[in-house]
PDB file of C-alpha atoms in Angstrom:
ATOM      1  CA  VAL A 260      18.930  71.109 116.012  1.00  0.00           C
ATOM      2  CA  GLU A 261      17.582  67.774 114.725  1.00  0.00           C
ATOM      3  CA  GLU A 262      14.548  68.257 116.839  1.00  0.00           C
ATOM      4  CA  ALA A 263      14.039  71.723 115.365  1.00  0.00           C
ATOM      5  CA  GLU A 264      14.176  70.203 111.825  1.00  0.00           C
ATOM      6  CA  GLU A 265      11.565  67.622 112.928  1.00  0.00           C
ATOM      7  CA  VAL A 266       9.214  70.504 114.033  1.00  0.00           C
ATOM      8  CA  LEU A 267       9.548  71.979 110.492  1.00  0.00           C
ATOM      9  CA  ARG A 268       8.723  68.578 108.958  1.00  0.00           C
ATOM     10  CA  ARG A 269       5.629  68.066 111.195  1.00  0.00           C
ATOM     11  CA  TRP A 270       4.526  71.640 110.383  1.00  0.00           C
ATOM     12  CA  HIS A 271       4.693  71.006 106.662  1.00  0.00           C
ATOM     13  CA  ASN A 272       2.779  67.730 107.078  1.00  0.00           C
ATOM     14  CA  GLU A 273      -0.182  69.549 108.660  1.00  0.00           C
ATOM     15  CA  LYS A 274      -1.390  70.118 105.099  1.00  0.00           C
ATOM     16  CA  PHE A 275      -2.211  66.419 104.986  1.00  0.00           C
ATOM     17  CA  ASP A 276      -4.174  66.460 108.198  1.00  0.00           C
ATOM     18  CA  LEU A 277      -7.756  66.885 106.960  1.00  0.00           C
ATOM     19  CA  GLU A 278      -9.241  66.762 110.447  1.00  0.00           C
ATOM     20  CA  ARG A 279      -6.963  69.576 111.666  1.00  0.00           C
ATOM     21  CA  GLN A 280      -7.828  71.614 108.482  1.00  0.00           C
ATOM     22  CA  SER A 281     -11.575  71.083 109.248  1.00  0.00           C
ATOM     23  CA  ASP A 282     -11.049  72.352 112.819  1.00  0.00           C
ATOM     24  CA  ARG A 283      -9.369  75.465 111.530  1.00  0.00           C
ATOM     25  CA  GLY A 284     -11.954  76.141 108.838  1.00  0.00           C
ATOM     26  CA  GLY A 285      -9.639  75.096 106.035  1.00  0.00           C
ATOM     27  CA  PHE A 286      -6.746  77.178 107.121  1.00  0.00           C
ATOM     28  CA  VAL A 287      -3.245  75.630 106.908  1.00  0.00           C
ATOM     29  CA  SER A 288      -0.185  77.442 108.220  1.00  0.00           C
ATOM     30  CA  LYS A 289       3.318  76.581 107.054  1.00  0.00           C
ATOM     31  CA  PRO A 290       6.927  77.608 108.097  1.00  0.00           C
ATOM     32  CA  THR A 291       8.266  80.958 106.848  1.00  0.00           C
ATOM     33  CA  ALA A 292      11.797  82.002 105.835  1.00  0.00           C
ATOM     34  CA  ALA A 293      12.241  83.136 109.478  1.00  0.00           C
ATOM     35  CA  SER A 294      11.369  79.740 110.621  1.00  0.00           C
ATOM     36  CA  TYR A 295      13.915  77.997 108.384  1.00  0.00           C
ATOM     37  CA  GLY A 296      16.450  80.798 109.189  1.00  0.00           C
ATOM     38  CA  LEU A 297      16.636  79.891 112.843  1.00  0.00           C
ATOM     39  CA  VAL A 298      17.521  76.306 111.943  1.00  0.00           C
ATOM     40  CA  ILE A 299      19.863  77.186 109.134  1.00  0.00           C
ATOM     41  CA  ASP A 300      21.741  79.647 111.508  1.00  0.00           C
ATOM     42  CA  ALA A 301      22.075  76.866 114.049  1.00  0.00           C
ATOM     43  CA  TRP A 302      23.756  74.517 111.602  1.00  0.00           C
ATOM     44  CA  VAL A 303      25.923  77.363 110.288  1.00  0.00           C
ATOM     45  CA  GLU A 304      27.161  77.983 113.870  1.00  0.00           C
ATOM     46  CA  ARG A 305      27.967  74.254 114.140  1.00  0.00           C
ATOM     47  CA  ARG A 306      29.898  74.584 110.797  1.00  0.00           C
ATOM     48  CA  ASP A 307      27.723  71.952 109.219  1.00  0.00           C
ATOM     49  CA  MET A 308      27.088  73.785 105.858  1.00  0.00           C
ATOM     50  CA  LEU A 309      25.883  70.669 104.155  1.00  0.00           C
ATOM     51  CA  ARG A 310      22.827  70.574 106.582  1.00  0.00           C
ATOM     52  CA  ALA A 311      22.315  74.250 106.300  1.00  0.00           C
ATOM     53  CA  ARG A 312      22.310  74.191 102.410  1.00  0.00           C
ATOM     54  CA  LYS A 313      20.048  71.068 102.433  1.00  0.00           C
ATOM     55  CA  LEU A 314      17.385  73.229 104.264  1.00  0.00           C
ATOM     56  CA  LEU A 315      17.614  75.990 101.699  1.00  0.00           C
ATOM     57  CA  GLN A 316      16.816  73.250  99.046  1.00  0.00           C
ATOM     58  CA  GLN A 317      13.985  72.044 101.187  1.00  0.00           C
ATOM     59  CA  MET A 318      12.516  75.549 101.165  1.00  0.00           C
ATOM     60  CA  GLN A 319      12.381  75.400  97.434  1.00  0.00           C
ATOM     61  CA  TRP A 320      10.596  72.066  97.455  1.00  0.00           C
ATOM     62  CA  GLU A 321       8.081  73.330  99.865  1.00  0.00           C
ATOM     63  CA  ARG A 322       7.784  76.539  97.947  1.00  0.00           C
ATOM     64  CA  VAL A 323       8.778  78.748 100.899  1.00  0.00           C
ATOM     65  CA  ALA A 324      10.122  82.101  99.647  1.00  0.00           C
ATOM     66  CA  PRO A 325      13.656  82.803 101.007  1.00  0.00           C
ATOM     67  CA  SER A 326      14.824  86.101 102.449  1.00  0.00           C
ATOM     68  CA  LEU A 327      18.040  88.077 101.798  1.00  0.00           C
ATOM     69  CA  PRO A 328      19.206  87.559 105.587  1.00  0.00           C
ATOM     70  CA  LEU A 329      19.047  83.819 105.083  1.00  0.00           C
ATOM     71  CA  PHE A 330      21.380  83.979 102.006  1.00  0.00           C
ATOM     72  CA  ASN A 331      23.834  86.253 104.002  1.00  0.00           C
ATOM     73  CA  ILE A 332      23.890  83.698 106.758  1.00  0.00           C
ATOM     74  CA  LEU A 333      25.008  80.936 104.385  1.00  0.00           C
ATOM     75  CA  ILE A 334      27.616  83.203 102.869  1.00  0.00           C
ATOM     76  CA  ASP A 335      28.966  84.044 106.317  1.00  0.00           C
ATOM     77  CA  GLY A 336      29.022  80.353 107.197  1.00  0.00           C
ATOM     78  CA  TYR A 337      30.972  79.335 104.022  1.00  0.00           C
ATOM     79  CA  LEU A 338      33.520  82.167 104.544  1.00  0.00           C
ATOM     80  CA  ARG A 339      34.079  81.197 108.105  1.00  0.00           C
ATOM     81  CA  SER A 340      34.565  77.660 106.897  1.00  0.00           C
ATOM     82  CA  GLU A 341      37.160  79.049 104.385  1.00  0.00           C
ATOM     83  CA  ASN A 342      35.048  77.757 101.460  1.00  0.00           C
ATOM     84  CA  ILE A 343      35.296  80.916  99.310  1.00  0.00           C
ATOM     85  CA  GLY A 344      34.066  78.995  96.227  1.00  0.00           C
ATOM     86  CA  ALA A 345      30.743  78.018  97.854  1.00  0.00           C
ATOM     87  CA  ALA A 346      30.316  81.486  99.244  1.00  0.00           C
ATOM     88  CA  GLU A 347      30.765  83.072  95.788  1.00  0.00           C
ATOM     89  CA  GLY A 348      28.232  80.475  94.513  1.00  0.00           C
ATOM     90  CA  ILE A 349      25.613  81.707  96.938  1.00  0.00           C
ATOM     91  CA  PHE A 350      26.520  85.329  96.000  1.00  0.00           C
ATOM     92  CA  ARG A 351      26.143  84.698  92.323  1.00  0.00           C
ATOM     93  CA  GLU A 352      22.756  83.287  93.060  1.00  0.00           C
ATOM     94  CA  LEU A 353      21.933  86.547  94.773  1.00  0.00           C
ATOM     95  CA  GLU A 354      23.114  88.759  91.923  1.00  0.00           C
ATOM     96  CA  SER A 355      21.235  86.848  89.171  1.00  0.00           C
ATOM     97  CA  SER A 356      18.499  84.266  88.919  1.00  0.00           C
ATOM     98  CA  GLY A 357      19.726  80.711  89.294  1.00  0.00           C
ATOM     99  CA  THR A 358      17.919  78.178  91.372  1.00  0.00           C
ATOM    100  CA  TRP A 359      15.737  81.010  92.656  1.00  0.00           C
ATOM    101  CA  ASP A 360      14.029  83.730  90.553  1.00  0.00           C
ATOM    102  CA  MET A 361      15.608  86.706  92.418  1.00  0.00           C
ATOM    103  CA  ASP A 362      13.938  89.165  90.286  1.00  0.00           C
ATOM    104  CA  SER A 363      10.369  88.090  91.176  1.00  0.00           C
ATOM    105  CA  LEU A 364      11.432  87.744  94.806  1.00  0.00           C
ATOM    106  CA  GLY A 365      12.818  91.251  94.806  1.00  0.00           C
ATOM    107  CA  ILE A 366      16.062  89.985  96.484  1.00  0.00           C
ATOM    108  CA  ARG A 367      19.443  91.709  95.768  1.00  0.00           C
ATOM    109  CA  PRO A 368      22.672  91.787  97.675  1.00  0.00           C
ATOM    110  CA  ASP A 369      23.042  94.456 100.221  1.00  0.00           C
ATOM    111  CA  ASN A 370      25.823  96.093 102.174  1.00  0.00           C
ATOM    112  CA  VAL A 371      25.881  93.047 104.552  1.00  0.00           C
ATOM    113  CA  SER A 372      26.376  90.701 101.612  1.00  0.00           C
ATOM    114  CA  TYR A 373      29.360  92.605 100.142  1.00  0.00           C
ATOM    115  CA  THR A 374      30.805  93.442 103.539  1.00  0.00           C
ATOM    116  CA  LEU A 375      31.096  89.773 104.420  1.00  0.00           C
ATOM    117  CA  PHE A 376      33.491  89.332 101.431  1.00  0.00           C
ATOM    118  CA  LEU A 377      35.278  92.613 102.262  1.00  0.00           C
ATOM    119  CA  ASP A 378      35.933  91.449 105.752  1.00  0.00           C
ATOM    120  CA  TYR A 379      37.084  88.036 104.600  1.00  0.00           C
ATOM    121  CA  TRP A 380      39.643  89.598 102.309  1.00  0.00           C
ATOM    122  CA  ALA A 381      40.546  92.390 104.756  1.00  0.00           C
ATOM    123  CA  LYS A 382      41.575  89.834 107.417  1.00  0.00           C
ATOM    124  CA  GLN A 383      44.108  88.551 104.881  1.00  0.00           C
ATOM    125  CA  GLY A 384      45.370  91.979 104.018  1.00  0.00           C
ATOM    126  CA  GLN A 385      44.113  91.688 100.485  1.00  0.00           C
ATOM    127  CA  ALA A 386      43.437  95.261  99.747  1.00  0.00           C
ATOM    128  CA  ASP A 387      43.208  94.813  95.937  1.00  0.00           C
ATOM    129  CA  ALA A 388      40.471  92.124  96.386  1.00  0.00           C
ATOM    130  CA  CYS A 389      38.705  94.553  98.674  1.00  0.00           C
ATOM    131  CA  GLU A 390      38.848  97.401  96.228  1.00  0.00           C
ATOM    132  CA  ARG A 391      37.416  95.161  93.464  1.00  0.00           C
ATOM    133  CA  ILE A 392      34.457  94.385  95.688  1.00  0.00           C
ATOM    134  CA  PHE A 393      34.215  98.060  96.599  1.00  0.00           C
ATOM    135  CA  GLU A 394      33.822  98.992  92.926  1.00  0.00           C
ATOM    136  CA  ARG A 395      31.376  96.141  92.277  1.00  0.00           C
ATOM    137  CA  MET A 396      29.185  97.517  95.045  1.00  0.00           C
ATOM    138  CA  LYS A 397      29.021 100.918  93.428  1.00  0.00           C
ATOM    139  CA  ARG A 398      28.428  99.519  89.919  1.00  0.00           C
ATOM    140  CA  LYS A 399      25.467  97.523  91.336  1.00  0.00           C
ATOM    141  CA  GLY A 400      24.032 100.688  92.996  1.00  0.00           C
ATOM    142  CA  VAL A 401      24.842  99.564  96.631  1.00  0.00           C
ATOM    143  CA  ALA A 402      26.313 102.520  98.540  1.00  0.00           C
ATOM    144  CA  PRO A 403      29.135 101.297 100.887  1.00  0.00           C
ATOM    145  CA  ASP A 404      28.339 102.096 104.591  1.00  0.00           C
ATOM    146  CA  VAL A 405      30.563 102.815 107.421  1.00  0.00           C
ATOM    147  CA  THR A 406      31.112  99.129 108.097  1.00  0.00           C
ATOM    148  CA  ALA A 407      32.223  98.486 104.563  1.00  0.00           C
ATOM    149  CA  HIS A 408      34.640 101.423 104.765  1.00  0.00           C
ATOM    150  CA  GLY A 409      35.831  99.916 107.992  1.00  0.00           C
ATOM    151  CA  ALA A 410      36.686  96.699 106.327  1.00  0.00           C
ATOM    152  CA  MET A 411      38.759  98.690 103.748  1.00  0.00           C
ATOM    153  CA  VAL A 412      40.661 100.309 106.624  1.00  0.00           C
ATOM    154  CA  LYS A 413      41.333  96.852 108.030  1.00  0.00           C
ATOM    155  CA  ALA A 414      42.607  95.576 104.682  1.00  0.00           C
ATOM    156  CA  TYR A 415      45.075  98.453 104.265  1.00  0.00           C
ATOM    157  CA  ALA A 416      46.143  98.269 107.929  1.00  0.00           C
ATOM    158  CA  ARG A 417      46.862  94.440 107.407  1.00  0.00           C
ATOM    159  CA  SER A 418      48.859  95.249 104.280  1.00  0.00           C
ATOM    160  CA  ARG A 419      50.773  97.949 106.307  1.00  0.00           C
ATOM    161  CA  ASP A 420      49.645 100.736 104.067  1.00  0.00           C
ATOM    162  CA  ALA A 421      48.508 103.300 106.764  1.00  0.00           C
ATOM    163  CA  GLU A 422      48.264 106.244 104.432  1.00  0.00           C
ATOM    164  CA  ALA A 423      45.828 104.323 102.199  1.00  0.00           C
ATOM    165  CA  ALA A 424      43.849 103.446 105.379  1.00  0.00           C
ATOM    166  CA  ALA A 425      43.670 107.197 106.296  1.00  0.00           C
ATOM    167  CA  ASN A 426      42.503 107.966 102.793  1.00  0.00           C
ATOM    168  CA  VAL A 427      39.458 105.686 103.347  1.00  0.00           C
ATOM    169  CA  LEU A 428      38.269 108.326 105.872  1.00  0.00           C
ATOM    170  CA  ASN A 429      38.142 110.900 103.065  1.00  0.00           C
ATOM    171  CA  ARG A 430      36.306 108.501 100.872  1.00  0.00           C
ATOM    172  CA  LEU A 431      33.733 107.899 103.668  1.00  0.00           C
ATOM    173  CA  LYS A 432      33.228 111.563 104.055  1.00  0.00           C
ATOM    174  CA  ASP A 433      32.810 112.033 100.369  1.00  0.00           C
ATOM    175  CA  SER A 434      30.129 109.458 100.416  1.00  0.00           C
ATOM    176  CA  GLY A 435      28.170 111.552 102.844  1.00  0.00           C
ATOM    177  CA  SER A 436      28.451 109.117 105.801  1.00  0.00           C
ATOM    178  CA  LYS A 437      29.726 110.117 109.210  1.00  0.00           C
ATOM    179  CA  PRO A 438      32.874 108.324 110.402  1.00  0.00           C
ATOM    180  CA  SER A 439      32.619 106.251 113.647  1.00  0.00           C
ATOM    181  CA  VAL A 440      35.081 106.137 116.639  1.00  0.00           C
ATOM    182  CA  GLU A 441      35.813 102.569 115.596  1.00  0.00           C
ATOM    183  CA  ILE A 442      37.078 103.481 112.076  1.00  0.00           C
ATOM    184  CA  PHE A 443      39.147 106.306 113.290  1.00  0.00           C
ATOM    185  CA  SER A 444      40.822 104.032 115.896  1.00  0.00           C
ATOM    186  CA  ALA A 445      41.540 101.400 113.234  1.00  0.00           C
ATOM    187  CA  VAL A 446      43.372 104.107 111.158  1.00  0.00           C
ATOM    188  CA  ILE A 447      45.178 105.224 114.322  1.00  0.00           C
ATOM    189  CA  ALA A 448      46.226 101.639 115.014  1.00  0.00           C
ATOM    190  CA  ALA A 449      47.600 101.341 111.458  1.00  0.00           C
ATOM    191  CA  PHE A 450      49.952 104.258 112.066  1.00  0.00           C
ATOM    192  CA  CYS A 451      50.893 103.110 115.545  1.00  0.00           C
ATOM    193  CA  THR A 452      51.792  99.606 114.201  1.00  0.00           C
ATOM    194  CA  LEU A 453      54.366 101.312 111.957  1.00  0.00           C
ATOM    195  CA  GLY A 454      55.525 103.566 114.734  1.00  0.00           C
ATOM    196  CA  ASN A 455      54.376 106.733 112.894  1.00  0.00           C
ATOM    197  CA  MET A 456      53.032 108.436 116.008  1.00  0.00           C
ATOM    198  CA  SER A 457      52.885 111.860 114.514  1.00  0.00           C
ATOM    199  CA  ARG A 458      50.527 110.774 111.873  1.00  0.00           C
ATOM    200  CA  ALA A 459      48.461 108.885 114.449  1.00  0.00           C
ATOM    201  CA  ARG A 460      48.137 112.127 116.444  1.00  0.00           C
ATOM    202  CA  ASP A 461      46.947 113.877 113.281  1.00  0.00           C
ATOM    203  CA  ILE A 462      44.252 111.352 112.940  1.00  0.00           C
ATOM    204  CA  LEU A 463      43.292 111.908 116.558  1.00  0.00           C
ATOM    205  CA  ASP A 464      42.947 115.654 115.818  1.00  0.00           C
ATOM    206  CA  GLN A 465      40.818 114.757 112.872  1.00  0.00           C
ATOM    207  CA  MET A 466      38.642 112.634 115.225  1.00  0.00           C
ATOM    208  CA  PHE A 467      38.089 115.597 117.637  1.00  0.00           C
ATOM    209  CA  GLU A 468      37.324 117.871 114.525  1.00  0.00           C
ATOM    210  CA  GLU A 469      34.511 115.393 113.677  1.00  0.00           C
ATOM    211  CA  GLY A 470      33.122 115.832 117.213  1.00  0.00           C
ATOM    212  CA  LEU A 471      34.004 112.257 118.259  1.00  0.00           C
ATOM    213  CA  ARG A 472      35.493 111.167 121.534  1.00  0.00           C
ATOM    214  CA  PRO A 473      38.177 108.573 121.594  1.00  0.00           C
ATOM    215  CA  ASN A 474      37.636 105.468 123.777  1.00  0.00           C
ATOM    216  CA  GLU A 475      39.919 103.198 125.735  1.00  0.00           C
ATOM    217  CA  ARG A 476      40.825 101.243 122.624  1.00  0.00           C
ATOM    218  CA  THR A 477      41.921 104.318 120.898  1.00  0.00           C
ATOM    219  CA  PHE A 478      44.299 105.231 123.744  1.00  0.00           C
ATOM    220  CA  ALA A 479      45.489 101.573 123.961  1.00  0.00           C
ATOM    221  CA  HIS A 480      46.754 101.832 120.338  1.00  0.00           C
ATOM    222  CA  PHE A 481      48.773 104.909 121.275  1.00  0.00           C
ATOM    223  CA  ALA A 482      50.168 103.315 124.403  1.00  0.00           C
ATOM    224  CA  TRP A 483      51.102 100.238 122.363  1.00  0.00           C
ATOM    225  CA  GLY A 484      52.764 102.341 119.579  1.00  0.00           C
ATOM    226  CA  TYR A 485      54.810 104.520 122.088  1.00  0.00           C
ATOM    227  CA  GLY A 486      55.681 101.374 123.970  1.00  0.00           C
ATOM    228  CA  GLN A 487      57.212  99.699 120.851  1.00  0.00           C
ATOM    229  CA  LEU A 488      59.384 102.856 120.542  1.00  0.00           C
ATOM    230  CA  GLU A 489      60.133 102.835 124.203  1.00  0.00           C
ATOM    231  CA  ASP A 490      58.881 106.297 124.447  1.00  0.00           C
ATOM    232  CA  ILE A 491      57.727 106.645 128.118  1.00  0.00           C
ATOM    233  CA  ASN A 492      56.930 110.381 127.654  1.00  0.00           C
ATOM    234  CA  GLY A 493      54.707 109.544 124.657  1.00  0.00           C
ATOM    235  CA  ILE A 494      52.829 106.948 126.742  1.00  0.00           C
TER     236      ILE A 494
END
């Protein structure tokens, strides 16, 4: 990764090479947000958020316009590092103009930005925190997609509120989006965890009504649920 950063540095320094400029008829290329994104992503994967953030600052010094995916990469990295404060700091930058003028850049948080936070709180079973993010999305004019709804199902499943998880399916349908096999399977898993196999079978029926086919994971949830009840016939 250090060598990749060195390539970026040399690339920027080409603007000082008058001979090269002459050979190119005065044209000078420079790195783009995608170029920086590759290196930032590499540092994030190594959990070195300081180096990743430093590159974002370098982009500003070099007047390289950032992109939304780049900010999402940083948010994801901070959340995976359990640094919720830093992740929220990047998010606030996205929602309003701070270091960068987001209005002129035309950058706003998208489904991915919000879903990163939804998934973070969902893994901890913090359904109330997820609901607040969900409402915030709608206030900002970002329509939650299937993945965002899936995170809500996960949050309620982790908090052992299977009925609330099932209600997310209705909310998804009301939004005009088509449910996926994965989101149905997650609701089924929530009921199987509680041993409520009859409700799990109800959700399976809804799944068929939507024209969806269960997969191995769907049936594995049923096998596990019936197994916990020592119901061999159910398996």
